[in-house]
C-alpha cells in the first residue's frame, strides 16, 4: 500500500524559511514524478513543483521560482521542498503527490501539512 506522509509545516514570519518533507513508501518510484501542490482557503489546489524520481528533472510554478527548491533523497525515499523568502500568500495546506511518468493524473496523495506565513 502506497503511503505519502508530509511533515515540516508550521508558522513562520514573512521572509522566513521552512523545509517540507514527504516520505514515500509501499512501492518503488523510479518511473514516477513526485510533486508538491498547495491549497489556500477558498482557492483551488495549485501546482507548486515537481521532480522526476529517476533523473531529478524539476519544474516550478512561476510564483515560487527562485524561492522554493524541490529535491529528493532516493536512499530515504523522501522528497523535500525548501521554501525561502516566504510570503503571506504562500499560506496554504501543502500536499505531496505521485504519478506515473506516462500519466497526467496523480495516483497518490499525502494528507497535507499546514504552512502559515504571518506578515
GROMACS .gro file of C-alpha atoms in nm:
model
  119
    1UNK     CA    1   0.000   0.000   0.000
    2UNK     CA    2   0.147   0.331  -0.111
    3UNK     CA    3   0.178   0.599   0.153
    4UNK     CA    4   0.293   0.957   0.123
    5UNK     CA    5   0.344   1.134   0.454
    6UNK     CA    6   0.421   1.506   0.470
    7UNK     CA    7   0.588   1.684   0.759
    8UNK     CA    8   0.762   2.011   0.833
    9UNK     CA    9   0.479   2.260   0.812
   10UNK     CA   10   0.426   2.532   1.069
   11UNK     CA   11   0.400   2.903   1.139
   12UNK     CA   12   0.672   3.136   1.015
   13UNK     CA   13   0.711   3.509   0.967
   14UNK     CA   14   0.728   3.661   0.622
   15UNK     CA   15   1.079   3.632   0.485
   16UNK     CA   16   1.144   3.315   0.680
   17UNK     CA   17   1.208   2.959   0.566
   18UNK     CA   18   1.062   2.614   0.610
   19UNK     CA   19   1.151   2.273   0.473
   20UNK     CA   20   0.876   2.025   0.398
   21UNK     CA   21   0.939   1.652   0.371
   22UNK     CA   22   0.738   1.380   0.200
   23UNK     CA   23   0.823   1.024   0.298
   24UNK     CA   24   0.713   0.773   0.037
   25UNK     CA   25   0.663   0.401   0.093
   26UNK     CA   26   0.486   0.099  -0.048
   27UNK     CA   27   0.650   0.072  -0.391
   28UNK     CA   28   0.945   0.180  -0.597
   29UNK     CA   29   0.905   0.522  -0.755
   30UNK     CA   30   1.172   0.509  -1.025
   31UNK     CA   31   0.914   0.563  -1.301
   32UNK     CA   32   0.721   0.828  -1.112
   33UNK     CA   33   0.706   1.203  -1.096
   34UNK     CA   34   0.667   1.344  -0.746
   35UNK     CA   35   0.509   1.680  -0.687
   36UNK     CA   36   0.410   1.942  -0.436
   37UNK     CA   37   0.073   2.114  -0.455
   38UNK     CA   38  -0.097   2.361  -0.225
   39UNK     CA   39  -0.446   2.478  -0.145
   40UNK     CA   40  -0.527   2.804   0.029
   41UNK     CA   41  -0.864   2.862   0.198
   42UNK     CA   42  -1.133   2.929  -0.061
   43UNK     CA   43  -0.900   2.861  -0.352
   44UNK     CA   44  -0.837   2.579  -0.595
   45UNK     CA   45  -0.548   2.345  -0.538
   46UNK     CA   46  -0.248   2.462  -0.738
   47UNK     CA   47   0.077   2.317  -0.865
   48UNK     CA   48   0.395   2.419  -0.684
   49UNK     CA   49   0.680   2.200  -0.810
   50UNK     CA   50   0.762   1.856  -0.946
   51UNK     CA   51   1.069   1.633  -0.966
   52UNK     CA   52   1.130   1.319  -1.167
   53UNK     CA   53   1.230   1.041  -0.936
   54UNK     CA   54   1.484   0.880  -1.168
   55UNK     CA   55   1.664   1.176  -1.325
   56UNK     CA   56   1.570   1.457  -1.092
   57UNK     CA   57   1.430   1.688  -1.357
   58UNK     CA   58   1.246   1.972  -1.184
   59UNK     CA   59   0.969   2.216  -1.271
   60UNK     CA   60   0.830   2.508  -1.073
   61UNK     CA   61   0.530   2.735  -1.070
   62UNK     CA   62   0.623   3.092  -1.160
   63UNK     CA   63   0.501   3.212  -0.822
   64UNK     CA   64   0.768   3.013  -0.635
   65UNK     CA   65   1.054   3.009  -0.885
   66UNK     CA   66   1.375   3.135  -0.726
   67UNK     CA   67   1.237   3.096  -0.373
   68UNK     CA   68   1.147   2.726  -0.345
   69UNK     CA   69   1.369   2.427  -0.422
   70UNK     CA   70   1.241   2.073  -0.471
   71UNK     CA   71   1.477   1.784  -0.411
   72UNK     CA   72   1.482   1.415  -0.325
   73UNK     CA   73   1.686   1.157  -0.142
   74UNK     CA   74   1.640   0.825  -0.319
   75UNK     CA   75   1.808   0.632  -0.036
   76UNK     CA   76   1.542   0.760   0.205
   77UNK     CA   77   1.253   0.761  -0.045
   78UNK     CA   78   1.191   1.115   0.065
   79UNK     CA   79   1.115   1.433  -0.127
   80UNK     CA   80   1.173   1.781   0.008
   81UNK     CA   81   1.054   2.133  -0.056
   82UNK     CA   82   1.286   2.403   0.074
   83UNK     CA   83   1.087   2.724   0.097
   84UNK     CA   84   1.276   3.052   0.141
   85UNK     CA   85   1.165   3.416   0.140
   86UNK     CA   86   0.817   3.307   0.237
   87UNK     CA   87   0.528   3.543   0.176
   88UNK     CA   88   0.182   3.556   0.338
   89UNK     CA   89   0.036   3.442   0.006
   90UNK     CA   90   0.228   3.115   0.045
   91UNK     CA   91  -0.006   3.025   0.331
   92UNK     CA   92  -0.182   2.700   0.240
   93UNK     CA   93  -0.206   2.330   0.305
   94UNK     CA   94   0.078   2.168   0.114
   95UNK     CA   95   0.033   1.823  -0.034
   96UNK     CA   96   0.279   1.583  -0.189
   97UNK     CA   97   0.165   1.359  -0.471
   98UNK     CA   98   0.294   1.096  -0.712
   99UNK     CA   99   0.203   0.999  -1.067
  100UNK     CA  100   0.342   0.758  -1.321
  101UNK     CA  101   0.562   0.913  -1.590
  102UNK     CA  102   0.319   0.809  -1.860
  103UNK     CA  103   0.013   0.955  -1.692
  104UNK     CA  104  -0.108   1.308  -1.630
  105UNK     CA  105  -0.322   1.230  -1.327
  106UNK     CA  106  -0.171   1.190  -0.982
  107UNK     CA  107  -0.237   0.847  -0.833
  108UNK     CA  108  -0.130   0.906  -0.476
  109UNK     CA  109  -0.167   1.194  -0.234
  110UNK     CA  110  -0.050   1.271   0.115
  111UNK     CA  111  -0.268   1.407   0.393
  112UNK     CA  112  -0.123   1.757   0.374
  113UNK     CA  113   0.071   1.983   0.607
  114UNK     CA  114  -0.026   2.338   0.701
  115UNK     CA  115   0.207   2.627   0.624
  116UNK     CA  116   0.114   2.965   0.767
  117UNK     CA  117   0.316   3.278   0.689
  118UNK     CA  118   0.243   3.580   0.905
  119UNK     CA  119   0.302   3.935   0.784
   0.00000   0.00000   0.00000
